[in-house]
Coordinates of C-alpha atoms and ligand atoms in Angstrom, one line a residue:
X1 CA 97.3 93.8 132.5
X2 CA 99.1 91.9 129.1
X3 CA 97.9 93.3 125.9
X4 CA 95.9 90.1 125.3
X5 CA 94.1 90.5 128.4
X6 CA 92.8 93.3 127.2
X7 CA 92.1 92.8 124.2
X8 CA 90.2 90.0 125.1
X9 CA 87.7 92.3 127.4
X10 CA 87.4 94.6 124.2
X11 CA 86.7 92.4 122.1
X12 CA 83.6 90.4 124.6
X13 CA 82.3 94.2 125.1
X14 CA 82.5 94.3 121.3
X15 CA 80.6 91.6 120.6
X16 CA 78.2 92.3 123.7
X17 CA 77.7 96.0 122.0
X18 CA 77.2 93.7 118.7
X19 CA 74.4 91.8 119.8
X20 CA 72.3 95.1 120.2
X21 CA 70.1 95.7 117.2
X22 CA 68.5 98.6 116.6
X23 CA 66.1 99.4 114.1
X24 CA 67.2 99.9 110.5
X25 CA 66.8 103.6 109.0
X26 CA 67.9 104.7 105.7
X27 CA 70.9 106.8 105.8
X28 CA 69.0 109.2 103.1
X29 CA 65.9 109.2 101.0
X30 CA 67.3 108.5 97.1
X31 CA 65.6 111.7 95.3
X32 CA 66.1 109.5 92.4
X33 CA 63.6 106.5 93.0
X34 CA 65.3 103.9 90.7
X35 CA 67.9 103.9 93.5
X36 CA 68.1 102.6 97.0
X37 CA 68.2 103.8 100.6
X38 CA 71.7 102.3 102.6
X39 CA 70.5 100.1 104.9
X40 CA 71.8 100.4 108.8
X41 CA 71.7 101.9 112.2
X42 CA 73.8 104.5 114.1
X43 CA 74.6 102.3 117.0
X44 CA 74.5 103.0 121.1
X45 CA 74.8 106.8 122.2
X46 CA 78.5 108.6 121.5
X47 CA 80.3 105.4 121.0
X48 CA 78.3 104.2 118.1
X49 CA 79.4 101.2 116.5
X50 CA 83.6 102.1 117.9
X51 CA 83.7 99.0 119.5
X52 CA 82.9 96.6 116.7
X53 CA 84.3 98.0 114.1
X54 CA 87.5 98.4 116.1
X55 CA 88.0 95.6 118.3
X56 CA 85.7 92.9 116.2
X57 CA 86.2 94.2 112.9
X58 CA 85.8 91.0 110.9
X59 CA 82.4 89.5 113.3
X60 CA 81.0 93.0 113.1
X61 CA 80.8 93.1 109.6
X62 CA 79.8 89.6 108.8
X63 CA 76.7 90.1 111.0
X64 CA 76.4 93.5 109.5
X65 CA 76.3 92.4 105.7
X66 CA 74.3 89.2 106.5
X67 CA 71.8 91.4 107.9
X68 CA 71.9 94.5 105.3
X69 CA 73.7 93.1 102.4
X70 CA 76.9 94.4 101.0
X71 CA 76.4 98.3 101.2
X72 CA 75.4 99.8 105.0
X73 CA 75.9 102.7 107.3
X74 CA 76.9 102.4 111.1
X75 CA 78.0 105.8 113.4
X76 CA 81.5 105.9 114.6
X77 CA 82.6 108.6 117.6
X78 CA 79.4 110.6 116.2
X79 CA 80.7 110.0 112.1
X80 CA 78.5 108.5 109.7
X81 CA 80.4 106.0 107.9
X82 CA 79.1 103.7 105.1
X83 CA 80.7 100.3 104.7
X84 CA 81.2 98.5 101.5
X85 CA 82.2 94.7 101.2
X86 CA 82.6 92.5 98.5
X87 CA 84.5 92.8 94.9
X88 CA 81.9 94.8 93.1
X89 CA 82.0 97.4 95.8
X90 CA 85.9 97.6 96.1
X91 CA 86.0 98.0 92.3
X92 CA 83.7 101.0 92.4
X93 CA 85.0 102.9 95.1
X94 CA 88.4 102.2 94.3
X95 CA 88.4 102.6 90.4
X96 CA 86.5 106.2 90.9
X97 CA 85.4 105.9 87.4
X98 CA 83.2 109.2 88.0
X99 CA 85.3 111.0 90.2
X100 CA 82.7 111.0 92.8
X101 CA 84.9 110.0 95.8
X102 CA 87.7 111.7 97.2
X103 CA 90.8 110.6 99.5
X104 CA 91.3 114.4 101.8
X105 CA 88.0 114.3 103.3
X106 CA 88.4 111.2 104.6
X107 CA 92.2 110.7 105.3
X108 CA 92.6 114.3 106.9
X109 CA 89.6 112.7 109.3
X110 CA 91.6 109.6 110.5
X111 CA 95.5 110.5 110.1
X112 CA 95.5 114.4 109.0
X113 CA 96.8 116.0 111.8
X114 CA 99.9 113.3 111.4
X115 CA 100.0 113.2 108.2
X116 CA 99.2 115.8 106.1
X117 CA 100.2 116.3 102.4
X118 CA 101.2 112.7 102.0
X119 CA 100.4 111.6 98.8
X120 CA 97.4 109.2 99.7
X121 CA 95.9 112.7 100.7
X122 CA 95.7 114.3 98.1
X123 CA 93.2 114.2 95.0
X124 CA 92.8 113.9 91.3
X125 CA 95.4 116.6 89.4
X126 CA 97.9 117.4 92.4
X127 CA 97.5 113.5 93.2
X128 CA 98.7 112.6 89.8
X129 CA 101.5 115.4 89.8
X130 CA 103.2 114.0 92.8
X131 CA 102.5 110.6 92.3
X132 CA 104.3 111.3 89.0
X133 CA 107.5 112.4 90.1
X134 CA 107.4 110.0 93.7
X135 CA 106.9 107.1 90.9
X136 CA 111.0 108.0 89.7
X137 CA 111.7 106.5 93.6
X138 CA 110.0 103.5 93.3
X139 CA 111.7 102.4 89.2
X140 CA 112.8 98.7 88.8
X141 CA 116.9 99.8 88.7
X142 CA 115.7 101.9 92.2
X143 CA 114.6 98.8 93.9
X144 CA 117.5 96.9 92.9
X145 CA 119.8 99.5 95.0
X146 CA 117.3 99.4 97.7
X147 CA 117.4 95.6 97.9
X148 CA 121.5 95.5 97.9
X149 CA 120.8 98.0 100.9
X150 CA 118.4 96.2 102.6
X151 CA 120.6 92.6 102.1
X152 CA 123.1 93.1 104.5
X153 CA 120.9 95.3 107.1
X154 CA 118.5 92.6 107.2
X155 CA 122.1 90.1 108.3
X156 CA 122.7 92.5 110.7
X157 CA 119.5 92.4 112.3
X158 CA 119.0 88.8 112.7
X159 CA 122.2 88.2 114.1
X160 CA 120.4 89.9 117.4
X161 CA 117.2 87.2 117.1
X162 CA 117.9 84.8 119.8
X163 CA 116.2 81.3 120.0
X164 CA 113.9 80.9 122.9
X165 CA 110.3 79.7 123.1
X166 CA 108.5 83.0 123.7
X167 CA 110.7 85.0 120.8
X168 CA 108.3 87.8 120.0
X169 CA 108.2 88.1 116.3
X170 CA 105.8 91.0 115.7
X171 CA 108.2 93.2 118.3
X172 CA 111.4 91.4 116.6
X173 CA 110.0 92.3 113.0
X174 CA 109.1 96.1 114.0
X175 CA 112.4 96.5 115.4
X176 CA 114.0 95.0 112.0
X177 CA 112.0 96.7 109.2
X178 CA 112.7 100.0 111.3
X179 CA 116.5 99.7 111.1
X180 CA 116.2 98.9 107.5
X181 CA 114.1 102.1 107.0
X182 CA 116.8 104.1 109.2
X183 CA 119.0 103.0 106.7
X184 CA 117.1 102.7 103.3
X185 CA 114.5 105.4 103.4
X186 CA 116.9 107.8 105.4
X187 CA 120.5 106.9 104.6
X188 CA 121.1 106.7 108.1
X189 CA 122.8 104.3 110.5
X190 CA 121.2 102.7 113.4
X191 CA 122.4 105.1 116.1
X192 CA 120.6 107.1 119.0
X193 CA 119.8 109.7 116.5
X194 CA 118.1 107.1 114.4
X195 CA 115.8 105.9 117.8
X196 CA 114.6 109.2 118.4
X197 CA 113.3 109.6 115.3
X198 CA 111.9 106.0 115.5
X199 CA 110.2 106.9 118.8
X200 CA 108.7 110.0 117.5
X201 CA 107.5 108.4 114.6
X202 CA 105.6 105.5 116.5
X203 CA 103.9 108.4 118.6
X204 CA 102.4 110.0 115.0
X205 CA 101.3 106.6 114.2
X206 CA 99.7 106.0 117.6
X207 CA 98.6 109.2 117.4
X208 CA 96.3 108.7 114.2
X209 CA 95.0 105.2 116.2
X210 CA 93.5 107.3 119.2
X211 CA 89.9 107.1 120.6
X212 CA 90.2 110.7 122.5
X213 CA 91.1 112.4 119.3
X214 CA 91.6 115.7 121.0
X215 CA 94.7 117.6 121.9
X216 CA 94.6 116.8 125.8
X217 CA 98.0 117.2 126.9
X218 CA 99.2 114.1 128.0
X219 CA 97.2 111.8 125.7
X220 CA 97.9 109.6 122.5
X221 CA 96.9 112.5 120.1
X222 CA 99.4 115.4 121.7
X223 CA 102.5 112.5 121.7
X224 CA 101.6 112.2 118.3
X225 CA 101.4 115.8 116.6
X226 CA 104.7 116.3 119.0
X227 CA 105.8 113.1 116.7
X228 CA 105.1 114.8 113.8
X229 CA 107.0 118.1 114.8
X230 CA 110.3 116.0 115.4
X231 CA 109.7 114.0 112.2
X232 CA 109.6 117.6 110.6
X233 CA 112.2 119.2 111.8
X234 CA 114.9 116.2 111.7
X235 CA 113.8 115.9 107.8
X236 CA 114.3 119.8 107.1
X237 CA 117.5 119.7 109.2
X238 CA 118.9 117.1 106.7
X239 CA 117.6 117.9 103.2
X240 CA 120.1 120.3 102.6
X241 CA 122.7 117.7 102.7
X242 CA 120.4 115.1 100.8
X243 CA 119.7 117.6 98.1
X244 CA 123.1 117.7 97.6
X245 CA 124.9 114.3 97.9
X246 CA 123.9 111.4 95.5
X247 CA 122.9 108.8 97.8
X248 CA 120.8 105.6 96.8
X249 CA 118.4 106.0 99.7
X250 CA 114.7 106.9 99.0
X251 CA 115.3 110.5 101.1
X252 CA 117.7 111.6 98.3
X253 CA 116.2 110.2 95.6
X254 CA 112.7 111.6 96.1
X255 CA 115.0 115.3 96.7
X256 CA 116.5 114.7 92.8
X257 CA 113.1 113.0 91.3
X258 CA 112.0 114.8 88.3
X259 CA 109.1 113.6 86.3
X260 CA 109.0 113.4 82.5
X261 CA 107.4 116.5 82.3
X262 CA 110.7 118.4 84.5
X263 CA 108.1 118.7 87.8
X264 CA 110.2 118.3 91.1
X265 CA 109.2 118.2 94.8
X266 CA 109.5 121.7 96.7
X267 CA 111.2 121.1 100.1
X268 CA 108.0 120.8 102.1
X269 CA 106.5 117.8 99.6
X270 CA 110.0 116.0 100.8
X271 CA 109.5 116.6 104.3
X272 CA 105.8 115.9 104.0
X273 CA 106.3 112.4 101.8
X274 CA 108.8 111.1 103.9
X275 CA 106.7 110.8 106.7
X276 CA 104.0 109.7 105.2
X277 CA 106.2 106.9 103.3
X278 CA 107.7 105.9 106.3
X279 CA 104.1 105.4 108.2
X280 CA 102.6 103.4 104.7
X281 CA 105.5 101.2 104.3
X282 CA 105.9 100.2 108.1
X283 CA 103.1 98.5 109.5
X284 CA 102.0 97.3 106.9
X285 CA 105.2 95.6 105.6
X286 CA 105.8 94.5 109.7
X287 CA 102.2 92.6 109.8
X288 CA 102.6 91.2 106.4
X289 CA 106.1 89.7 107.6
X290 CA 105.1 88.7 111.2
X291 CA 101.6 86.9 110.3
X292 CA 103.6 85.1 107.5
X293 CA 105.9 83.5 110.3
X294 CA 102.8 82.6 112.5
X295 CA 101.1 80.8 110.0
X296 CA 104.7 79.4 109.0
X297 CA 105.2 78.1 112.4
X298 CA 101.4 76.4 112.3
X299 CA 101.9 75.1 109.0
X300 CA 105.2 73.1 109.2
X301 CA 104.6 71.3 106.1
X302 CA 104.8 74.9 104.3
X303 CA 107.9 76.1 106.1
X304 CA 109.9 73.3 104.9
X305 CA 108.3 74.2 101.5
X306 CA 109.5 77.1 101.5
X307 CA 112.7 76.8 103.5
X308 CA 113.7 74.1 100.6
X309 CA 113.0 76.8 97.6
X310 CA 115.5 79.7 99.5
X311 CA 117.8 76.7 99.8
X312 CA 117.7 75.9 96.2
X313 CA 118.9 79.3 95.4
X314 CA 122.5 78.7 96.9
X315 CA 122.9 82.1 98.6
X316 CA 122.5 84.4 101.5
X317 CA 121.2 87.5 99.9
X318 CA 118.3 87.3 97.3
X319 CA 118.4 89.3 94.3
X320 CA 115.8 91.2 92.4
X321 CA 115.3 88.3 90.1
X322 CA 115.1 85.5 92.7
X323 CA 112.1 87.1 93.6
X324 CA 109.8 85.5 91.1
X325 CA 112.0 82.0 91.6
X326 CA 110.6 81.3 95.4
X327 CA 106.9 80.2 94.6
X328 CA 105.7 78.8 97.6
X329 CA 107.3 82.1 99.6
X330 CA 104.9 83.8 97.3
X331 CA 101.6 82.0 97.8
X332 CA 102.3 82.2 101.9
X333 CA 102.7 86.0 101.4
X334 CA 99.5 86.2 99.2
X335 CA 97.4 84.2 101.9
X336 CA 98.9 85.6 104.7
X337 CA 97.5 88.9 103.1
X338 CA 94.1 87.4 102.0
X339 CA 93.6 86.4 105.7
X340 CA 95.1 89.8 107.2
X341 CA 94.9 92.7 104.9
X342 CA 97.0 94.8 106.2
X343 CA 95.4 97.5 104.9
X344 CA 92.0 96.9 106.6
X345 CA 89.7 99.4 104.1
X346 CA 90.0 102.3 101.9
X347 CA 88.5 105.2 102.7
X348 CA 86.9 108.0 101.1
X349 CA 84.5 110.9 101.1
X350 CA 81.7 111.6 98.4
X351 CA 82.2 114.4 96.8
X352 CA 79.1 114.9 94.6
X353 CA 76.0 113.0 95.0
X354 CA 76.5 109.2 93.8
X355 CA 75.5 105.9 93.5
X356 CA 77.5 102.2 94.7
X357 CA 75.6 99.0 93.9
X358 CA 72.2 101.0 93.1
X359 CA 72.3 102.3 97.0
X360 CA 72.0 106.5 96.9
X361 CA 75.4 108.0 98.6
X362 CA 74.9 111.6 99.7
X363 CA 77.5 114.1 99.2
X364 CA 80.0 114.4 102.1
X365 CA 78.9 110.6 103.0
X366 CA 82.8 108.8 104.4
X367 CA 82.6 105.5 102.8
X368 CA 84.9 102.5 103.4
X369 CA 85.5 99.9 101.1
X370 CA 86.4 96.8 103.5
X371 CA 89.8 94.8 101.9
X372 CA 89.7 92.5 105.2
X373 CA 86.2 91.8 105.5
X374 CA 85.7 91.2 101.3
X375 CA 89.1 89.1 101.5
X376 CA 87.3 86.8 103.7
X377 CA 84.0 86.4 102.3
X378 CA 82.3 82.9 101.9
X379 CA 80.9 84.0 98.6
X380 CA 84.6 84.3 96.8
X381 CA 86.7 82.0 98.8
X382 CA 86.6 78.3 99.5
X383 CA 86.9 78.1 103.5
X384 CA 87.8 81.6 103.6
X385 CA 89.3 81.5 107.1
X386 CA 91.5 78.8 106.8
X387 CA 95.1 79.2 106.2
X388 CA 95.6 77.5 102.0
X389 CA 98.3 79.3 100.3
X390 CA 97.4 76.9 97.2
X391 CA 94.5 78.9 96.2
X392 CA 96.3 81.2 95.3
X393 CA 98.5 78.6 92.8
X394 CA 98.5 78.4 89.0
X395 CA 95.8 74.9 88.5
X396 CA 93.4 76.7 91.2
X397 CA 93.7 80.3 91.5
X398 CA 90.7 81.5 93.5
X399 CA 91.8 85.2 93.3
X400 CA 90.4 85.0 89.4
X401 CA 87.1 85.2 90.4
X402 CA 87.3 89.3 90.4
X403 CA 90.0 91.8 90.4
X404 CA 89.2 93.2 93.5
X405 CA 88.5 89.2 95.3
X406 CA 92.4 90.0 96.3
X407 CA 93.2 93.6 96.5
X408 CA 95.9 93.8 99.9
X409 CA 97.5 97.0 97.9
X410 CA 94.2 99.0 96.9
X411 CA 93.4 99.5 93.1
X412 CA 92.8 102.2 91.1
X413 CA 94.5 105.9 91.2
X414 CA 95.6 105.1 94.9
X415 CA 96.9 101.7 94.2
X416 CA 100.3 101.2 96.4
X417 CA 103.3 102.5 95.1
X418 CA 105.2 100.3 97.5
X419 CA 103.4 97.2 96.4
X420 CA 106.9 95.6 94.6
X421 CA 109.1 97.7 97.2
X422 CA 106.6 96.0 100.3
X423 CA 106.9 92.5 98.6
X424 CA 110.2 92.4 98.0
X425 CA 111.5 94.0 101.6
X426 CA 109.0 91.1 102.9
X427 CA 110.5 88.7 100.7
X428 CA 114.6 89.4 101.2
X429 CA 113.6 89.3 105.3
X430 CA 111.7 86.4 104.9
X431 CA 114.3 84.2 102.9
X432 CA 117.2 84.7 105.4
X433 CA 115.0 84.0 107.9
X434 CA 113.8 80.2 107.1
X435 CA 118.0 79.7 106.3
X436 CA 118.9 80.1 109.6
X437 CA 116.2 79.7 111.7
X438 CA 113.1 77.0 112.2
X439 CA 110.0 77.9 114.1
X440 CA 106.8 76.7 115.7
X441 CA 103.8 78.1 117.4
X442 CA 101.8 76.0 120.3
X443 CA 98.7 73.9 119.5
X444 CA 95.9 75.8 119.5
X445 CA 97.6 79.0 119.6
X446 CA 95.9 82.1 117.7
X447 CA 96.9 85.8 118.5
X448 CA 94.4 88.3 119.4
X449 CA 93.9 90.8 117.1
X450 CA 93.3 94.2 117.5
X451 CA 92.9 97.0 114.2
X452 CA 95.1 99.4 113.4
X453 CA 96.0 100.5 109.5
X454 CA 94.1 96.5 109.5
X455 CA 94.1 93.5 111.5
X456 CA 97.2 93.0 113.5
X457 CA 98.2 90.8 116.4
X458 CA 98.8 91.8 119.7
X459 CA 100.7 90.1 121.9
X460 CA 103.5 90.3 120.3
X461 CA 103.6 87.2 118.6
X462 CA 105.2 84.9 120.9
X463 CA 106.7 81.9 118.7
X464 CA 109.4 79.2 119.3
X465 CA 112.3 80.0 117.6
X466 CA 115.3 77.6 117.7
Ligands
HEM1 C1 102.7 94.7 102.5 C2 102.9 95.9 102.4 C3 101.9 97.0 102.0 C4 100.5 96.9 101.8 C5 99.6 95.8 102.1 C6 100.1 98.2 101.4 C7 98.8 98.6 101.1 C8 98.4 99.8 100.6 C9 97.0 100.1 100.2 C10 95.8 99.2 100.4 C11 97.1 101.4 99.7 C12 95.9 102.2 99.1 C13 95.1 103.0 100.1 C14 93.9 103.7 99.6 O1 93.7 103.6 98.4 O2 93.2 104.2 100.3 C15 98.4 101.9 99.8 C16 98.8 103.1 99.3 C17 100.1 103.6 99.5 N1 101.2 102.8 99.9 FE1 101.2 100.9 100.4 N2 101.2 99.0 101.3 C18 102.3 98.3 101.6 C19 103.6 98.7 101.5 C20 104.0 100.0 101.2 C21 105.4 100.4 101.1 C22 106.6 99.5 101.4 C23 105.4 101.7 100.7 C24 106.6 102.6 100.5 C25 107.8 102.3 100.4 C26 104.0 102.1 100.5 C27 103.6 103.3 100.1 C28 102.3 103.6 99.8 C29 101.9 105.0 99.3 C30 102.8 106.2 99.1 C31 100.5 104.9 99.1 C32 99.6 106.0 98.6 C33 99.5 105.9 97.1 C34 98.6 107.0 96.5 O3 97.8 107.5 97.2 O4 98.9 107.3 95.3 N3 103.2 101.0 100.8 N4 99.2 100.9 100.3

């Protein structure tokens, strides 16, 4: 059965399962009257609401916040989990302006086992420490010697696209920003080496994605803590060597980062970052880049737009201050990320009784703050589903309406550290691209979407790449 066969059963059982209303309870009685109860219901027996949340994401929630407004509760696999949509909500639980949510609670829940000790694990002080010293990686002058890395691996790896009409670009573009982070995060060429680790570093992803989330030997969740043990040992095999040399890539520059203050990573914060970077800066980068190129390929007009501004430039390989120069590139990446946020939600866990909007959050309460669903809401955007990278343009400028109307890279304490490193990887790819090839999609044709770190297509993209 094709991926998009299935999906498509998932997503009619989802919206089957949808259609079931139960009666609304309060998640918990406010002891503190001026405040009010979340609104919701824990959905059918075991699954909960798994189905819609993960196969209908965006439906589910619109029918969810039509019916309880922007703050309610649904069960998941037997967790409690309280949804929050729309720019005021973002801003709280993002922000943390009382300290009342926390990242570990929640993150060790979805992707612990995988990745543990990454830095969007961790809390308050020790978050702030590491983030600290990780923030020497990510300096402008470091993402200038990133870039003139990533140039001519990016040549490299479109020299194997080949024109055809059913050219998978979500499979192409994995493949791609892959080799790149072989050779920019690691230092390493693309070799068999390099695919193991790949491999085992899908697994640990997929692993974090799995219903059964049980160590059954065999299953999604054992193939991914194996992932994790390869990852570990191939980064402790080579730090010795990384600590030593004085290479550009990220590996060796997080091994020599010291903060202002003279703090440095121990070996196991290396081994532990590195994984966790490679798993943020991967999926999210490869969605970003293929949904661009779908909506590219239904939005000639656009293309040539953009196509016509990389032209301008008169070279090959952008550089760090071309970036800024291609403005229609930038408003496509913008709405391709209003539409898919590849980042579907941030999560957290209250740590102390609290409040969001007036509604009473318990202590230990998981609480998502929904980027995809908020990024598509009829209340902030004009035609929210349709594809108008001129909102996002100086005379219009929709995003204005609220900090958190457009917030793809999270705010607050947690906010992306890879945000200029994502865009401008998506960027470089994306320029060299529209100079050598041209691309359309059939009439009519929308990929399904399934949900993994957010909305991403399935099928693999097919587009018609001459
Ligand atoms: C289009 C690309 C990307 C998107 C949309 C994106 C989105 C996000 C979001 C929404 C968060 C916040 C999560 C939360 O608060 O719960 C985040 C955090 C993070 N991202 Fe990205 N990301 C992208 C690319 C990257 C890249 C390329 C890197 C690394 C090179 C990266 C590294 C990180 C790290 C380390 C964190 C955790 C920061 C912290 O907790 O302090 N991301 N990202």
């Amino acid at each position: 059965m094709t991926g998009a066969l299935v999906q498509r059963l998932r997503s009619t059982a989802a919206t089957l399962t949808g259609r079931v209303r139960l009666p609304s309870r309060p998640l918990a009685v406010p002891p503190d009257p001026s405040l009010k109860a979340v609104p919701g219901d824990p959905g059918l027996p075991v699954i909960g609401h798994a189905l819609g949340t993960l196969y209908d994401t965006l439906n589910y929630g619109r029918a969810r916040y039509e019916r309880f407004g922007p703050v309610f509760w649904g069960e998941v696999l037997g967790t409690k989990i309280v949804t929050v949509l729309g720019p005021e909500g973002m801003e709280a639980i993002a922000a943390n302006r009382d300290k009342a949510f926390a990242n570990q609670g929640a993150y060790d829940y979805l992707i612990g086992p995988f990745f543990h000790r990454g830095v969007m694990l961790m809390d308050f002080e020790e978050h702030l420490q590491h983030r600290r010293i990780m923030q020497e990686a990510f300096t402008r002058p470091r993402l200038h010697r990133y870039l003139d890395a990533m140039n001519p691996q990016i040549s490299r790896g479109l020299d194997a696209w080949r024109p055809g009409s059913r050219f998978a670009l979500y499979d192409a573009a994995k493949r791609l920003t892959l080799d790149i982070a072989n050779e920019v995060f690691m230092g390493e060429p693309s070799g068999p080496d390099a695919d193991r680790v790949i491999r085992a570093f899908i697994d640990a992803v997929h692993g974090g994605q799995a219903m059964i989330r049980k160590d059954v030997p065999g299953g999604i969740w054992a193939r991914g803590l194996r992932g994790r043990r390869v990852l570990e040992d191939y980064f402790r095999e080579r730090l010795p060597a990384h600590r030593a040399g004085d290479g550009d890539d990220l590996f060796s520059v997080l091994c020599r980062a010291v903060s202002e203050d003279g703090e440095r990573f121990t070996d196991e914060d290396i081994v532990n970052h590195m994984i966790f970077l490679m798993m943020a800066a991967h999926d999210t980068s490869t969605i970003t880049l293929a949904m661009m190129g779908y909506y590219l390929g239904r939005h000639p007009e656009w293309q040539e737009k953009v196509r016509a501004e990389s032209r301008d430039l008169g070279r090959e390989w952008i550089t760090y201050d071309d970036l800024d120069r291609l403005e229609s590139l930038d408003l496509v990446m913008k709405e391709a990320m209003r539409i898919n946020a590849p980042v579907g939600g941030l999560f957290r866990q209250a740590i102390k009784d609290t409040e969001v909007l007036g509604y009473y959050i318990p202590a230990g309460t998981i609480v998502s703050a929904g980027t995809y669903g908020t990024q598509r809401m009829d209340e902030v955007w004009h035609n929210p589903d349709e594809f108008d990278p001129g909102r996002f343009a100086s005379d219009r400028r929709e995003d204005k309406v609220h900090r958190y109307a457009w917030a793809p890279f999270g705010g607050g304490a947690h906010k992306c550290i890879g945000m200029y490193f994502g865009t401008m990887e998506v960027k470089a790819i994306m320029h060299q691209l529209v100079l050598r090839h041209s691309w359309t999609v059939p009439e009519g044709y929308h990929p399904p979407i399934g949900y993994g770190t957010g909305p991403m297509p399935l099928d693999g993209l097919p587009i018609t790449l001459s």
